[in-house]
Short mmCIF file of N, CA, C and O in Angstrom, two decimals:
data_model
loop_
_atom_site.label_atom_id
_atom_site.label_comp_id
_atom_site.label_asym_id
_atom_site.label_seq_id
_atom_site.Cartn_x
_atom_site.Cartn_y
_atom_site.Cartn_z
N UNK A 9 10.78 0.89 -12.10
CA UNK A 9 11.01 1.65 -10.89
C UNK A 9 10.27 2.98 -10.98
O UNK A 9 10.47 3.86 -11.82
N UNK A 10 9.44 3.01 -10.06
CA UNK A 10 8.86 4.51 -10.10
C UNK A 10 9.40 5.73 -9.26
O UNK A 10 10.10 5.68 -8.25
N UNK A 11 8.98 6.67 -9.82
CA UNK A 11 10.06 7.76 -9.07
C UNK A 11 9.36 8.89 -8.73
O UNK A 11 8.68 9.34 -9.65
N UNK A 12 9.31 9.47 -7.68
CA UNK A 12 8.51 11.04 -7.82
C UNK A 12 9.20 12.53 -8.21
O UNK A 12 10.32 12.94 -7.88
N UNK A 13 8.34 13.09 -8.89
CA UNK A 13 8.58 13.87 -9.57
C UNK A 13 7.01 14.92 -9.20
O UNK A 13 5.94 14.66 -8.63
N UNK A 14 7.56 16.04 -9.80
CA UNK A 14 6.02 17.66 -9.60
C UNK A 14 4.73 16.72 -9.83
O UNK A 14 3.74 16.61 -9.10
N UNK A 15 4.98 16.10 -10.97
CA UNK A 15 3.32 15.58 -11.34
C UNK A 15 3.08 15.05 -10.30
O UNK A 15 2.21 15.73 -9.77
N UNK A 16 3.42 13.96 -9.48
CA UNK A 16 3.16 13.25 -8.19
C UNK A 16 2.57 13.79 -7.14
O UNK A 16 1.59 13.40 -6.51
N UNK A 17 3.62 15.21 -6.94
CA UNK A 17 3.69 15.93 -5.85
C UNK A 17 2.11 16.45 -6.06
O UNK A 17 1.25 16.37 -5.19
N UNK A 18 1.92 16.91 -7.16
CA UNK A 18 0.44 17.52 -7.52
C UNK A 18 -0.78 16.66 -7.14
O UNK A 18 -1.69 16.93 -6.36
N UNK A 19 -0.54 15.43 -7.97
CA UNK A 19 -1.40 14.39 -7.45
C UNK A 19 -2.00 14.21 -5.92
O UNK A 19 -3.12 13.93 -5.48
N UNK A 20 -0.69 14.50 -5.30
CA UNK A 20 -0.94 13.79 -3.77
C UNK A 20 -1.46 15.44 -3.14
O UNK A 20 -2.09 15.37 -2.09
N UNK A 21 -1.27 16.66 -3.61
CA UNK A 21 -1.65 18.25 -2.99
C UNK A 21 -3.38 17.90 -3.70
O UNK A 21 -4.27 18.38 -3.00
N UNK A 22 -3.78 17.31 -4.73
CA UNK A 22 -5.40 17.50 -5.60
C UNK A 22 -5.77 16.36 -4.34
O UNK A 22 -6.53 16.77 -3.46
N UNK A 23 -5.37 15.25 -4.26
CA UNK A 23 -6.06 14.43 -3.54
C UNK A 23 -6.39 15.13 -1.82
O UNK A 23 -7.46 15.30 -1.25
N UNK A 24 -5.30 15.34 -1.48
CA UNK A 24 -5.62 15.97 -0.17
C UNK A 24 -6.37 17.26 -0.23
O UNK A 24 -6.42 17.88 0.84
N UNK A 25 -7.01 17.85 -1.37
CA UNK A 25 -7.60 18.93 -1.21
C UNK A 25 -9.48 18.63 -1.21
O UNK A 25 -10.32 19.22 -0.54
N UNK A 26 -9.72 17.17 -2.47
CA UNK A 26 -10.69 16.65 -2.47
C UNK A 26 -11.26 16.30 -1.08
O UNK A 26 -12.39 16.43 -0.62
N UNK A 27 -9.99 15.76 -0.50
CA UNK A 27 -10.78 14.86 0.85
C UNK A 27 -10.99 15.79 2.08
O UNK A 27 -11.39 15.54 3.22
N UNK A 28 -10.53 17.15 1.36
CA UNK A 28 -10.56 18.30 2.19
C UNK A 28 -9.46 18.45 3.64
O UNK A 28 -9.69 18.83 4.79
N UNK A 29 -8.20 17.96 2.93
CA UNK A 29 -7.13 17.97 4.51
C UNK A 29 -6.23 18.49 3.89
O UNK A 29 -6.03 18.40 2.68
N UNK A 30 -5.50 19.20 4.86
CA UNK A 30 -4.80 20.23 4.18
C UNK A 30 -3.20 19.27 3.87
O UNK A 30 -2.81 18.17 4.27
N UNK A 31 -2.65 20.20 3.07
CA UNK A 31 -1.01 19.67 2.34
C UNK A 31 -0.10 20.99 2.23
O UNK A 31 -0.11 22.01 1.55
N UNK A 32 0.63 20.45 3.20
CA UNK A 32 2.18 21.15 3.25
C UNK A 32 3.46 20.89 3.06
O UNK A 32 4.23 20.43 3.91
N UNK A 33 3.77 21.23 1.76
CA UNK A 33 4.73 21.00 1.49
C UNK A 33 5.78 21.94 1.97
O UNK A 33 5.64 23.14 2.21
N UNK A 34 6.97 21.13 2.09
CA UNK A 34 8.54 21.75 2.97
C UNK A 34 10.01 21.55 1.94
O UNK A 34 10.59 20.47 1.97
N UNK A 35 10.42 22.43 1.25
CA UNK A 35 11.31 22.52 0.85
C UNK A 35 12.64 22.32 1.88
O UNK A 35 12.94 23.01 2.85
N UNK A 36 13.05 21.62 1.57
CA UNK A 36 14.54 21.61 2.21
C UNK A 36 15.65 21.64 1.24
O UNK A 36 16.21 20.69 0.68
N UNK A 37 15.86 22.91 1.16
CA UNK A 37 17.14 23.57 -0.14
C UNK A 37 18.19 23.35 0.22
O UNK A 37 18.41 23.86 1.31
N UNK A 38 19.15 22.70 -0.26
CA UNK A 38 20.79 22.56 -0.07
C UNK A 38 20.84 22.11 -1.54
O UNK A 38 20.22 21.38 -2.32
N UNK A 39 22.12 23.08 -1.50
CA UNK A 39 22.69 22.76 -2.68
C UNK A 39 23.53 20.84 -3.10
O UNK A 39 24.59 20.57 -2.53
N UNK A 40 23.20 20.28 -3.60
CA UNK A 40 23.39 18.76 -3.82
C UNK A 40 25.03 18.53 -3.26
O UNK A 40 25.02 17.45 -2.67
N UNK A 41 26.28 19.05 -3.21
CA UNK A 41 27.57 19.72 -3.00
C UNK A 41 27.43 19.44 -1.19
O UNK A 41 28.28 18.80 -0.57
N UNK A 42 26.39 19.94 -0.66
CA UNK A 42 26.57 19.94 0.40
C UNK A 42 26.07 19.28 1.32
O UNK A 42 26.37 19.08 2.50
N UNK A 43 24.76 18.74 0.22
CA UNK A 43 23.77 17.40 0.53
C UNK A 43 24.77 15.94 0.82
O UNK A 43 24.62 15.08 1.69
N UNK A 44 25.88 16.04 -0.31
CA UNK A 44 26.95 15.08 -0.20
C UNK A 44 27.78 15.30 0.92
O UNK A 44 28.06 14.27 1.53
N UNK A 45 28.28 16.37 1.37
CA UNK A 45 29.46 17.16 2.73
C UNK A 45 28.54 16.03 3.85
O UNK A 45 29.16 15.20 4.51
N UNK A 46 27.39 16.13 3.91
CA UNK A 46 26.02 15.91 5.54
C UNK A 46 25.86 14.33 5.25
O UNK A 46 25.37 13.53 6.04
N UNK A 47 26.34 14.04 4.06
CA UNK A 47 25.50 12.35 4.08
C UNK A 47 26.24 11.73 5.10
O UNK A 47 27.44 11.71 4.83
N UNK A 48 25.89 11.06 6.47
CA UNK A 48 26.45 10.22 6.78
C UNK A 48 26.95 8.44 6.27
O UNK A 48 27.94 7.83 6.68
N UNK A 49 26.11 8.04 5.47
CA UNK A 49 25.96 7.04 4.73
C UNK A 49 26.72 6.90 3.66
O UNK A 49 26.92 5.73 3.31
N UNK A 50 27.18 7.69 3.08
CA UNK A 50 27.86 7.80 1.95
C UNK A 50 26.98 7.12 0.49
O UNK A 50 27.27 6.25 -0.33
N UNK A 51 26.09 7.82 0.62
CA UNK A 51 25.47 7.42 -0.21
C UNK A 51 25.55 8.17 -1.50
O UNK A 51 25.57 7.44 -2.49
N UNK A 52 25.60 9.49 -1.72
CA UNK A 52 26.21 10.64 -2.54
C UNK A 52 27.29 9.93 -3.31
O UNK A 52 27.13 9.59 -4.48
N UNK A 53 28.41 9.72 -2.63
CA UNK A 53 29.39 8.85 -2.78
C UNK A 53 29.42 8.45 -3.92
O UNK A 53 29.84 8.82 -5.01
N UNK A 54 28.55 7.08 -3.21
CA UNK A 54 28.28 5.53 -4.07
C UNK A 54 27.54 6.02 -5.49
O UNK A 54 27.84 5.45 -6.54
N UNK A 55 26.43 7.23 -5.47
CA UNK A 55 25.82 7.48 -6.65
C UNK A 55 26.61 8.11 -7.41
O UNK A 55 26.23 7.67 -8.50
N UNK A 56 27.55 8.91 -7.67
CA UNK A 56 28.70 9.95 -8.00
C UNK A 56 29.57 8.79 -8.64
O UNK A 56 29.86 8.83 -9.83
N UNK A 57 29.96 7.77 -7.82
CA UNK A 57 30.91 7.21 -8.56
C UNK A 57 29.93 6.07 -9.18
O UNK A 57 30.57 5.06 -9.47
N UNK A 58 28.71 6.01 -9.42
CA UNK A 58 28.32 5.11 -10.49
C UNK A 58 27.55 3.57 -10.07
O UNK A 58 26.96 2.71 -10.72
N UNK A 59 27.90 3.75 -8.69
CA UNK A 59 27.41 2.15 -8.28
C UNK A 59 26.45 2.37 -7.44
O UNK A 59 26.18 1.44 -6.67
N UNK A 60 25.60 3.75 -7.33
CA UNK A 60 23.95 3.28 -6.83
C UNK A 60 22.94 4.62 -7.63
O UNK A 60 22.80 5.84 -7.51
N UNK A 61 22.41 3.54 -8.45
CA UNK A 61 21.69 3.84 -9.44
C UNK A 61 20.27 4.08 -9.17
O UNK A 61 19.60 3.29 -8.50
N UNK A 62 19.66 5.47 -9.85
CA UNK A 62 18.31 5.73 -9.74
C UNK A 62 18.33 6.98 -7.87
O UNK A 62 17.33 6.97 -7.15
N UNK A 63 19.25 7.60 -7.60
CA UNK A 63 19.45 8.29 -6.85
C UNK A 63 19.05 9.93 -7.52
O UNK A 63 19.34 10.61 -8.51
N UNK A 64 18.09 10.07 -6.05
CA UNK A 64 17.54 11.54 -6.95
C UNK A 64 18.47 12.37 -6.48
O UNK A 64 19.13 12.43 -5.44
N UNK A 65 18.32 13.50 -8.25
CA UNK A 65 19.33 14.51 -7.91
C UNK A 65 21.27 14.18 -8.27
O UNK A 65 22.15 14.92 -7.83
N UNK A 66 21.49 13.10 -9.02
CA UNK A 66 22.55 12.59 -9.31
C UNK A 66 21.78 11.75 -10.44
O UNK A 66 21.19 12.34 -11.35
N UNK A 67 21.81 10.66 -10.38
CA UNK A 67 21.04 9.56 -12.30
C UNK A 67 19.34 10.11 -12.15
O UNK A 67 18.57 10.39 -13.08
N UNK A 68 19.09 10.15 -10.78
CA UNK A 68 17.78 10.55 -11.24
C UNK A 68 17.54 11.56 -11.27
O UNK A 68 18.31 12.16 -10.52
N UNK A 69 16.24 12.80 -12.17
CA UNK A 69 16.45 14.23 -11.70
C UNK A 69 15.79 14.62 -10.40
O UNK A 69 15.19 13.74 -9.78
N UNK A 70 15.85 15.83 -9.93
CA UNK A 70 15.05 16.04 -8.80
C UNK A 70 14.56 17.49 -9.33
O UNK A 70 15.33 18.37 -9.70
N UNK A 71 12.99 17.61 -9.29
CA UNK A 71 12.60 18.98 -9.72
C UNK A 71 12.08 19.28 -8.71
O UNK A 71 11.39 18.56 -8.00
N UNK A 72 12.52 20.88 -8.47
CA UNK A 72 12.46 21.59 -7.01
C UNK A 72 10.93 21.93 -7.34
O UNK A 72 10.39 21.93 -8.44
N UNK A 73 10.30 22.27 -5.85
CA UNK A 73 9.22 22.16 -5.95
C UNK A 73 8.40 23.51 -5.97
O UNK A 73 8.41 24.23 -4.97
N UNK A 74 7.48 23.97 -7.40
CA UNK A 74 7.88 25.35 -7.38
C UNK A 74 6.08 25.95 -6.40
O UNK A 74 5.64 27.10 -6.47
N UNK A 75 5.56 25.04 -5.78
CA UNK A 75 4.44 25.77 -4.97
C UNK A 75 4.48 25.59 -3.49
O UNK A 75 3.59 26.04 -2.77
N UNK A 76 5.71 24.83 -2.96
CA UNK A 76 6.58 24.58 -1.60
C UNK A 76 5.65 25.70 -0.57
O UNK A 76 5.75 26.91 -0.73
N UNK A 77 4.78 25.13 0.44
CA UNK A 77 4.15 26.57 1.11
C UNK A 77 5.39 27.17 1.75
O UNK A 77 5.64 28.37 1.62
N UNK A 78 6.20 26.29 2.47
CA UNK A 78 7.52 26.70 2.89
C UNK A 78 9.15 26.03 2.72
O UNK A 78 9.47 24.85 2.78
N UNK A 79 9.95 27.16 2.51
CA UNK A 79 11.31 26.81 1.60
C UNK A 79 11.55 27.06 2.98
O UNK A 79 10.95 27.74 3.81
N UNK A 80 12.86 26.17 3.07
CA UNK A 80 14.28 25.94 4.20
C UNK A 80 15.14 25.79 3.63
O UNK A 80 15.65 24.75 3.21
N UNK A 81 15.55 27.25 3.50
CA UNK A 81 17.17 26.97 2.89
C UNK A 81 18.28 26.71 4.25
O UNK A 81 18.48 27.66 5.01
N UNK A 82 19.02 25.30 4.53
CA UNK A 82 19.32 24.94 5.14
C UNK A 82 20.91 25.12 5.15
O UNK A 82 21.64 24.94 6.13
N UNK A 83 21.30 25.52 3.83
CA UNK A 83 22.59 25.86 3.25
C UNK A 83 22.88 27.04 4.12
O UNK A 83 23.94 27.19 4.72
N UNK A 84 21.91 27.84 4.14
CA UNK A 84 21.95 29.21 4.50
C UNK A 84 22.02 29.58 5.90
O UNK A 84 22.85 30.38 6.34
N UNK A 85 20.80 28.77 6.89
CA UNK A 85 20.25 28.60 8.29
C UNK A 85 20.85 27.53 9.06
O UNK A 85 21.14 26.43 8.60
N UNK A 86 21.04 27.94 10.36
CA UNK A 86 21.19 26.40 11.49
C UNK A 86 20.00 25.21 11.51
O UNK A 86 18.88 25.53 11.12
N UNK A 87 20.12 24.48 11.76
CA UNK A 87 19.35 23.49 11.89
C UNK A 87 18.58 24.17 13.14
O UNK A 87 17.40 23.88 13.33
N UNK A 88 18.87 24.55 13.50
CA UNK A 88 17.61 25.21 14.83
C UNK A 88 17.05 26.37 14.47
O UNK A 88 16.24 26.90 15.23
N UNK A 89 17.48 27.10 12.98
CA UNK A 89 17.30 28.17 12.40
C UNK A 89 16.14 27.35 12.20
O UNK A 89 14.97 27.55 12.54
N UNK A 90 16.75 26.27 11.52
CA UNK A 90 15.63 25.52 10.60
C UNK A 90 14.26 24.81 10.96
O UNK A 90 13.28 24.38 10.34
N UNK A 91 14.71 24.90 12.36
CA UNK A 91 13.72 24.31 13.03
C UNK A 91 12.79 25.19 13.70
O UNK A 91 11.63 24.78 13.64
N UNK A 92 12.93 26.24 14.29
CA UNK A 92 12.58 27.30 14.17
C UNK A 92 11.48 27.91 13.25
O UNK A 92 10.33 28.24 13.55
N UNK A 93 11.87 27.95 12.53
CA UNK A 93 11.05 28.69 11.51
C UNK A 93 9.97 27.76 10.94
O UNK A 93 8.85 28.25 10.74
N UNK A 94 10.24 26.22 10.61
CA UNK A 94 8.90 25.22 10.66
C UNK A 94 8.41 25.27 11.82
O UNK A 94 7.23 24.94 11.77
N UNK A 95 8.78 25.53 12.92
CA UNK A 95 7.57 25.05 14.15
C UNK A 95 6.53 26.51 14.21
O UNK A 95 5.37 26.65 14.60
N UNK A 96 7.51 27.49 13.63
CA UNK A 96 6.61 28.67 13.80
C UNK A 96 5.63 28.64 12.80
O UNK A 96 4.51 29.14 12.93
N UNK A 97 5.99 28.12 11.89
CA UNK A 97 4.94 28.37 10.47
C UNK A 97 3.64 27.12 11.13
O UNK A 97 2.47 27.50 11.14
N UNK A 98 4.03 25.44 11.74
CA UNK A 98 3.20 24.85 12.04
C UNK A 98 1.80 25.59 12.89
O UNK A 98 0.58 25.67 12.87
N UNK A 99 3.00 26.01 13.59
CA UNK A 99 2.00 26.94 14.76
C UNK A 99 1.07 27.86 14.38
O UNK A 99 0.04 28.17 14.98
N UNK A 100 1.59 28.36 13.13
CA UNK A 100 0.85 29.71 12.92
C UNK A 100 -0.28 28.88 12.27
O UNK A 100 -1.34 29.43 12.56
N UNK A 101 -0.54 27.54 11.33
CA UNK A 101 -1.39 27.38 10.73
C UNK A 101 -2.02 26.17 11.58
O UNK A 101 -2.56 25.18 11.10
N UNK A 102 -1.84 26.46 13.06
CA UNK A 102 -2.76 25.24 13.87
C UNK A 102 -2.75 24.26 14.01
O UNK A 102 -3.64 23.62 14.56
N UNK A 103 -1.20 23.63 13.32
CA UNK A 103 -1.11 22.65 13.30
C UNK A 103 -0.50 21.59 14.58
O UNK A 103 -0.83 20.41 14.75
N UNK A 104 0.55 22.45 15.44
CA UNK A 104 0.71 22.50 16.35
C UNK A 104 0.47 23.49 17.58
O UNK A 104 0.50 24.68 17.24
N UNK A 105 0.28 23.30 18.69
CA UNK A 105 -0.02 24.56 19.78
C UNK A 105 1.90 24.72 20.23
O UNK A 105 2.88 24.00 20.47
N UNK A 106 1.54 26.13 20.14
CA UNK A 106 3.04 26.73 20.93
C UNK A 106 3.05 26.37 22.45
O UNK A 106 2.32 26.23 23.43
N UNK A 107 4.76 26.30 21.89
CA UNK A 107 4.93 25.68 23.18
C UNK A 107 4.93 27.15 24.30
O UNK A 107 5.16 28.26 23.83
N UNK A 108 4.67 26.97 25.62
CA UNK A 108 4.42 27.81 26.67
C UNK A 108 5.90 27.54 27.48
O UNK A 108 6.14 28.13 28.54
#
């Protein structure tokens, strides 16, 4: 089973830099506590108590990502906080046109 992890993340930021297209990475910070509170699925759950295996951030690790162009701490912000602040950053780097 393969899993991603920084080295990956790197891999896939070198490749998109070769082919010359840009890579943005998006942190979405919540503390794992609260990642479990939002799961609708109950999937947190099922990994916590042992019966779904290879779940990142519970059996599997999850390493935060330390060159993220932009962090969303979501713990912290509304979801429209949150949304917000990615459409502005898209915007600012051309990726989308503001809306009028």
């Amino acid at each position: 089973q393969r899993r991603v992890h920084g080295e990956d993340r790197d891999k896939v930021r070198k490749l998109h830099n070769e082919a010359q297209l840009p890579f943005y990475e998006v942190y979405v910070e919540v503390p794992i506590e609260l990642a479990a509170q939002r799961d609708p699925k109950g999937l947190y759950k099922k990994a916590l108590g042992g019966s779904l295996k290879g779940f990142t951030g519970i059996s599997d690790p999850y390493e935060i990502p330390p060159n993220a162009e932009i962090t969303l701490p979501t713990h912290k912000w509304s979801v429209d906080e949150s949304v917000k602040v990615l459409l502005k950053y898209l915007e600012d780097k051309n990726i989308i046109k503001p809306k009028i």
